[in-house]
JSON list of C-alpha atoms in Angstrom, two decimals:
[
{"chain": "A", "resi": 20, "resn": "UNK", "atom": "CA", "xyz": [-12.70, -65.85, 39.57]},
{"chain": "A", "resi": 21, "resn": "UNK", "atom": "CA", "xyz": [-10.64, -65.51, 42.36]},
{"chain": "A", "resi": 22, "resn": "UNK", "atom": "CA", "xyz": [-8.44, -62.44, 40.53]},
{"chain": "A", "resi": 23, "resn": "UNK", "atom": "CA", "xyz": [-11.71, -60.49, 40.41]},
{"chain": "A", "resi": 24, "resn": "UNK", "atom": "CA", "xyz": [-12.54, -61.42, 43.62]},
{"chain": "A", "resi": 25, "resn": "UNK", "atom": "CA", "xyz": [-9.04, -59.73, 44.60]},
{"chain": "A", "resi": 26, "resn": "UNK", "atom": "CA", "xyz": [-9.60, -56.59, 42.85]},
{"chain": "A", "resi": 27, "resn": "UNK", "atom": "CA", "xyz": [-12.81, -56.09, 43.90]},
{"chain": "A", "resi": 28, "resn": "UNK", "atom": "CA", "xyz": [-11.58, -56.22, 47.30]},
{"chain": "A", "resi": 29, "resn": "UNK", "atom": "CA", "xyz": [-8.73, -54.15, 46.71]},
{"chain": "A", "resi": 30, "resn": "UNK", "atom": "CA", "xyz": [-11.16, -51.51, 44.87]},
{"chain": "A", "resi": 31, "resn": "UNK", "atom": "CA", "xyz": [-13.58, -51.36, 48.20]},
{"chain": "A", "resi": 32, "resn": "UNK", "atom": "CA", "xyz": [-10.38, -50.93, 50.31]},
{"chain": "A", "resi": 33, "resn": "UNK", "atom": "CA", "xyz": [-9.49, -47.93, 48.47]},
{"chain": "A", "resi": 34, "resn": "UNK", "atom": "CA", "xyz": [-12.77, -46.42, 48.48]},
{"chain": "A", "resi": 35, "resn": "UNK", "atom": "CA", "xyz": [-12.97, -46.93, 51.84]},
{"chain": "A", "resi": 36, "resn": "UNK", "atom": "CA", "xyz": [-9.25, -45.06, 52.40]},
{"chain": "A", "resi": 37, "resn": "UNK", "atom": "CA", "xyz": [-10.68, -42.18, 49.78]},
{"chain": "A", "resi": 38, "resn": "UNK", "atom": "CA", "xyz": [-13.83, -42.20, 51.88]},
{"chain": "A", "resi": 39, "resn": "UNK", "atom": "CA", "xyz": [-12.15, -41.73, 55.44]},
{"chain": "A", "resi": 40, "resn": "UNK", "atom": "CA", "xyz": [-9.38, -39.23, 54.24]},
{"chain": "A", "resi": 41, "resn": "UNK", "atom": "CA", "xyz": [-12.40, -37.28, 52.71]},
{"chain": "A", "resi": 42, "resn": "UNK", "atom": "CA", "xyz": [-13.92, -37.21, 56.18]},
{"chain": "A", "resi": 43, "resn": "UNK", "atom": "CA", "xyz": [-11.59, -36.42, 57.86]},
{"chain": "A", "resi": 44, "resn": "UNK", "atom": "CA", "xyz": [-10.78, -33.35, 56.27]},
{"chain": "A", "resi": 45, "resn": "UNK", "atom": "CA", "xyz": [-13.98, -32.36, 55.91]},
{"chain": "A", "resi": 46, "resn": "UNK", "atom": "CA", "xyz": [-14.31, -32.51, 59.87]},
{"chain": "A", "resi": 47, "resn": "UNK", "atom": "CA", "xyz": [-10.91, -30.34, 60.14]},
{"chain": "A", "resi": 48, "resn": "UNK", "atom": "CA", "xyz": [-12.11, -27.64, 57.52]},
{"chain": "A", "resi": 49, "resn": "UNK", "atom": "CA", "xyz": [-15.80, -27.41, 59.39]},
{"chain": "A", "resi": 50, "resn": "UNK", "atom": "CA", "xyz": [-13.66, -27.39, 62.98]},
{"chain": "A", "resi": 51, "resn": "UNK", "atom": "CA", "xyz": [-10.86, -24.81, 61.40]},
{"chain": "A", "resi": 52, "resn": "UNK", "atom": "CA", "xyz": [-13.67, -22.52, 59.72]},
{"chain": "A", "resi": 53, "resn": "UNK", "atom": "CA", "xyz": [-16.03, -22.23, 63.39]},
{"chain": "A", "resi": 54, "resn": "UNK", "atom": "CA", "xyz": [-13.23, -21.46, 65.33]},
{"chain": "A", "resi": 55, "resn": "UNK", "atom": "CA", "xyz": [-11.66, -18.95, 62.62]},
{"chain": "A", "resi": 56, "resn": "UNK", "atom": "CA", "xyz": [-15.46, -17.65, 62.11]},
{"chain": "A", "resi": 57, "resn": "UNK", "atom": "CA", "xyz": [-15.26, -17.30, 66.02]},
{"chain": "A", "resi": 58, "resn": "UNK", "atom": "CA", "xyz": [-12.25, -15.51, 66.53]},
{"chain": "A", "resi": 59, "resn": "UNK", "atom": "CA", "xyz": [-13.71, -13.38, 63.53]},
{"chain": "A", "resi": 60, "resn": "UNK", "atom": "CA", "xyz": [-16.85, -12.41, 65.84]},
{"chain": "A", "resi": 61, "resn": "UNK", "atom": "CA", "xyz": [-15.26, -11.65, 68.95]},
{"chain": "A", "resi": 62, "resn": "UNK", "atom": "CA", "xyz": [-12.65, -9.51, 67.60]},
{"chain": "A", "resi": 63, "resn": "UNK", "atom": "CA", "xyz": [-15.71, -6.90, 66.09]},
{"chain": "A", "resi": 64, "resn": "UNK", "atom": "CA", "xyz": [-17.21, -6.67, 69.46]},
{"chain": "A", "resi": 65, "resn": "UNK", "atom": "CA", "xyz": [-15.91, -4.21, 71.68]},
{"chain": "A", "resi": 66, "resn": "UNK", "atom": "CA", "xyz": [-14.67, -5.94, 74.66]},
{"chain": "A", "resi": 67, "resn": "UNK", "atom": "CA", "xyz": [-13.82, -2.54, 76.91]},
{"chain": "A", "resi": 68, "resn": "UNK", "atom": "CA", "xyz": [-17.38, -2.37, 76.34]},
{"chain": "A", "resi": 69, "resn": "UNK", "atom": "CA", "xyz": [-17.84, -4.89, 79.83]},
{"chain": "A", "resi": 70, "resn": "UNK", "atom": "CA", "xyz": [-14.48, -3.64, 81.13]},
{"chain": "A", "resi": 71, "resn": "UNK", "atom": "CA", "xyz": [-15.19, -2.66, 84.68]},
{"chain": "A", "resi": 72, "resn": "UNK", "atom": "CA", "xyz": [-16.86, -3.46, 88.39]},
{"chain": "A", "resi": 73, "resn": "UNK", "atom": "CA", "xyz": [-19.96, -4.90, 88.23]},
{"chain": "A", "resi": 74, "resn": "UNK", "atom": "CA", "xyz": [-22.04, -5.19, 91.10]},
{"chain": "A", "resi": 75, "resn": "UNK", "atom": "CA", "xyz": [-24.48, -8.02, 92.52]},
{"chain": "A", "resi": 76, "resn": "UNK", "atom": "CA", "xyz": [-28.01, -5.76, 93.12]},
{"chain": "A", "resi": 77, "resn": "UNK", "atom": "CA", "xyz": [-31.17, -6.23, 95.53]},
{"chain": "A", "resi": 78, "resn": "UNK", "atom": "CA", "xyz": [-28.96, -7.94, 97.65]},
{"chain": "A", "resi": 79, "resn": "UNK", "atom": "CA", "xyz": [-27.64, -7.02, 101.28]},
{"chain": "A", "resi": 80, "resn": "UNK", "atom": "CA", "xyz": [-24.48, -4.65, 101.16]},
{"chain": "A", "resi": 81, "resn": "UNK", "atom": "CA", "xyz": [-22.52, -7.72, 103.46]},
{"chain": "A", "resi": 82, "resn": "UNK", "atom": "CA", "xyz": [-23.66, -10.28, 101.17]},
{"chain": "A", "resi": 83, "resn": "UNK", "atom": "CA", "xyz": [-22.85, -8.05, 97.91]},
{"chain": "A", "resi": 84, "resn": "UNK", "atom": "CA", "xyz": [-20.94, -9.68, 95.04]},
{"chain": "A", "resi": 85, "resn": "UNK", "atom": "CA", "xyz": [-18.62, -7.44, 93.12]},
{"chain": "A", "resi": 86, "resn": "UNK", "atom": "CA", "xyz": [-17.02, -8.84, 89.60]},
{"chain": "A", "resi": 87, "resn": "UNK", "atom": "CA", "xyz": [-14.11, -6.76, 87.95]},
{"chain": "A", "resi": 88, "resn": "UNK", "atom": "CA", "xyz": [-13.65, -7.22, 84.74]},
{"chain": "A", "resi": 89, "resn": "UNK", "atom": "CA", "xyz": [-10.81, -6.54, 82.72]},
{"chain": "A", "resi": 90, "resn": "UNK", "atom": "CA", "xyz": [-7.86, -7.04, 80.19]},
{"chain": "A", "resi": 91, "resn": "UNK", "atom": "CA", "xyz": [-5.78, -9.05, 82.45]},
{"chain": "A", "resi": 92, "resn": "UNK", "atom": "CA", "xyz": [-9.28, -11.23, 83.31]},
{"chain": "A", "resi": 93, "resn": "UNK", "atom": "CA", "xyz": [-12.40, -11.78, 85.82]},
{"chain": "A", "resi": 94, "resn": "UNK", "atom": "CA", "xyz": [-11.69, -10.95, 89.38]},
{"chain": "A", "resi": 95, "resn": "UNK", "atom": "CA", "xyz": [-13.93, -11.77, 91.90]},
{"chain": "A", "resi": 96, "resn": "UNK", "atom": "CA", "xyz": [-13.36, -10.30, 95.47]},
{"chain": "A", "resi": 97, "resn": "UNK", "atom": "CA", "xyz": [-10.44, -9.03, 94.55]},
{"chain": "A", "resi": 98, "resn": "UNK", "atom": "CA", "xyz": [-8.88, -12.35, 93.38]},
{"chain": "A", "resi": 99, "resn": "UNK", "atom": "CA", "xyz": [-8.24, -13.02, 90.23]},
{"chain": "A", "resi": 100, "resn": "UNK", "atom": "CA", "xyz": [-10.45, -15.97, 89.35]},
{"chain": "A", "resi": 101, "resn": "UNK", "atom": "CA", "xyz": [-10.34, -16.02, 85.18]},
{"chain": "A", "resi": 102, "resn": "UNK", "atom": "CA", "xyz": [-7.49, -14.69, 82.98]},
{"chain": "A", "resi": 103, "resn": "UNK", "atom": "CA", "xyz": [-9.53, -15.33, 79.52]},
{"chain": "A", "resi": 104, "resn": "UNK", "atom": "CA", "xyz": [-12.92, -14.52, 78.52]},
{"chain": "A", "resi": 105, "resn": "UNK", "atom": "CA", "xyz": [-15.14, -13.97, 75.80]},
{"chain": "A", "resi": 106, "resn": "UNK", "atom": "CA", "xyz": [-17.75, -11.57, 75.26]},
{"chain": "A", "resi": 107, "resn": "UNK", "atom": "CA", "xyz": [-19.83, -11.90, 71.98]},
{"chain": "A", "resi": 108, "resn": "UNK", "atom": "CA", "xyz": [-21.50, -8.87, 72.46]},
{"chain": "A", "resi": 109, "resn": "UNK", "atom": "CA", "xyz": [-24.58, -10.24, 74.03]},
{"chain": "A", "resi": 110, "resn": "UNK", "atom": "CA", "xyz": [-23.02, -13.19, 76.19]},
{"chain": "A", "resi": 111, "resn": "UNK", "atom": "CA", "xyz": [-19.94, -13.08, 78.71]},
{"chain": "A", "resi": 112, "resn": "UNK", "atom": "CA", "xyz": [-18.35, -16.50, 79.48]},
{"chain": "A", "resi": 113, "resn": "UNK", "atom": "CA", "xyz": [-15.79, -17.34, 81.61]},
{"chain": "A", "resi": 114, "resn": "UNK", "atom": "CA", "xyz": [-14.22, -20.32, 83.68]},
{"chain": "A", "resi": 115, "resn": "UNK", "atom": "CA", "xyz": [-13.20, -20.72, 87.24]},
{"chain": "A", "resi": 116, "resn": "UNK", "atom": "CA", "xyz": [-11.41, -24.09, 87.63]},
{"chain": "A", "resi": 117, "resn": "UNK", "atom": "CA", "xyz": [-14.06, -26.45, 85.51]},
{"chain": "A", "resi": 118, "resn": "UNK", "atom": "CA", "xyz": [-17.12, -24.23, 86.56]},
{"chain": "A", "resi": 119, "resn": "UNK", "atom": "CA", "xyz": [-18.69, -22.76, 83.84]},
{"chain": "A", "resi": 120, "resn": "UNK", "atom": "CA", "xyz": [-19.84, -18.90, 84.44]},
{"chain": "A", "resi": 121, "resn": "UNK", "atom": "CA", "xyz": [-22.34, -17.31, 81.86]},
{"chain": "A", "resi": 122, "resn": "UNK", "atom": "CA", "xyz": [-24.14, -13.88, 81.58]},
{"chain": "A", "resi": 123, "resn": "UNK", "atom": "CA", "xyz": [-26.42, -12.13, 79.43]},
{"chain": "A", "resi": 124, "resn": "UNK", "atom": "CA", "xyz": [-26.70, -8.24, 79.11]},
{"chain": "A", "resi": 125, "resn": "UNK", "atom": "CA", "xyz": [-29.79, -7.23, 79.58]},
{"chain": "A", "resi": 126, "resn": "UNK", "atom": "CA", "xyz": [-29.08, -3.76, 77.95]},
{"chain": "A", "resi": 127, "resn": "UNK", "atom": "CA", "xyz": [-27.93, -2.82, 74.76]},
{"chain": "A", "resi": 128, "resn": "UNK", "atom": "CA", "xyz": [-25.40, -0.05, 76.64]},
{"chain": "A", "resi": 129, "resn": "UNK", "atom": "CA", "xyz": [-23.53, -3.50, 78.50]},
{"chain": "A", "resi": 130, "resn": "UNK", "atom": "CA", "xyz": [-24.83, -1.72, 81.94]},
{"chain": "A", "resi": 131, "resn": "UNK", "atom": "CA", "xyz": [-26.65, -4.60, 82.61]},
{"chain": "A", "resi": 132, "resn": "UNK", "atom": "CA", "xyz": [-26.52, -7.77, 83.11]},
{"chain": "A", "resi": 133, "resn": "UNK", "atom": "CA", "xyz": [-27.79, -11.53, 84.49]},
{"chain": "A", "resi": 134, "resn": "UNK", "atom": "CA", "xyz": [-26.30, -14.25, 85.63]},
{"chain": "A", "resi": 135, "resn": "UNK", "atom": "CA", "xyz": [-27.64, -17.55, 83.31]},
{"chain": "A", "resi": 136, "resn": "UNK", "atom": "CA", "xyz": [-24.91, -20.22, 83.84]},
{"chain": "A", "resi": 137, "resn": "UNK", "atom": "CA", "xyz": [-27.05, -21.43, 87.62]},
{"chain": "A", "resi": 138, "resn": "UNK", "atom": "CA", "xyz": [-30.44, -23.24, 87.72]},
{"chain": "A", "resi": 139, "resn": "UNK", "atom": "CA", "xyz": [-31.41, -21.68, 91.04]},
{"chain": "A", "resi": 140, "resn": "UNK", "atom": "CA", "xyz": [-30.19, -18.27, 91.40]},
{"chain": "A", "resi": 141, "resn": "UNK", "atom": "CA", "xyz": [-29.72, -15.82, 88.31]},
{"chain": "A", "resi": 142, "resn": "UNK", "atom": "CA", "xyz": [-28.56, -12.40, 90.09]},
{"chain": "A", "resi": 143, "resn": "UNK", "atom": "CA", "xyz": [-28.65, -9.16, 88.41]},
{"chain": "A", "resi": 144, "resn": "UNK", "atom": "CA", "xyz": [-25.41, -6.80, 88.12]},
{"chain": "A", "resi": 145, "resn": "UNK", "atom": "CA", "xyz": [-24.61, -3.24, 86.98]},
{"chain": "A", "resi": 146, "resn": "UNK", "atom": "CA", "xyz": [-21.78, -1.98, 85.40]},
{"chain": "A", "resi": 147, "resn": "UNK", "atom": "CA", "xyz": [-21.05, 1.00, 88.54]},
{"chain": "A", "resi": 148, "resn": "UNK", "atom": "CA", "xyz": [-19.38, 3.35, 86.39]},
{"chain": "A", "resi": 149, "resn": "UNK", "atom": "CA", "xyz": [-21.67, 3.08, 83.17]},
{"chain": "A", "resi": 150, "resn": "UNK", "atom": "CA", "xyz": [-24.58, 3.17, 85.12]},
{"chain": "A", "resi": 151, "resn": "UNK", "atom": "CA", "xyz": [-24.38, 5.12, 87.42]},
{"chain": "A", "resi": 152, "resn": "UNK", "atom": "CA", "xyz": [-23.68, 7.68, 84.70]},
{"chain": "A", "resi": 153, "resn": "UNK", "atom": "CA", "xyz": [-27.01, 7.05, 83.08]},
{"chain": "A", "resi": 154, "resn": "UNK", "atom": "CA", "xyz": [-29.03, 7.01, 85.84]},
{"chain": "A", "resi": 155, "resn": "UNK", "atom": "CA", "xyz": [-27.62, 10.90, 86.56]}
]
């Protein structure tokens, strides 16, 4: 008995090793295919789209927040505060040290948009040069 005691032991071992490689590259094929299916989405949106100054409204002109967006980054009062973000057409995301920083548009044009990524104040900004074309 104790042969087949052995082999049974060795059998679960190596069903267990089958098991865990299987896993395992399961969980690098899902993590390889949502970042490649990323990448994939935010390379058809138009990211000049957002490319621009956007300016904090119904707010006093001292207290006024302007955002520049472009392709070297996020600048914020003139200093550069993000060199990477992504836009996924509907949602611009960027960090500032570990501070997350999220808007929605609000328009389908981009000349729009709202703050999301703070509990207690969501202020509204224009894209200047967009919008103030359409209002015209």
């Amino acid at each position: 008995m104790a042969p087949q005691k052995i082999t049974k032991t060795v059998k679960k071992k190596k069903e267990l090793i089958v098991f865990s490689v299987l896993l395992l590259v399961s969980m690098v094929a899902v993590l390889t295919y949502s970042s490649l299916f990323k990448q994939v989405r935010l390379s058809l949106v138009d990211q000049q789209s957002i490319h621009g100054v956007w300016v904090e409204q119904h707010v006093a002109d001292y207290a006024t927040n302007n955002v520049h967006i472009g392709p070297d980054g996020v600048s914020v009062a003139g200093r550069i505060v993000a060199t990477r973000y992504e836009f996924d057409g509907s949602t611009l995301e960027y960090l500032v040290g570990e501070t997350l920083y999220q808007y929605r548009m609000l328009d389908e044009l981009n000349t729009k948009m709202i703050q999301i990524s703070d509990n207690h104040y969501n202020p509204t900004y224009y894209l200047v040069e967009k919008y103030s074309d359409r209002v015209r």
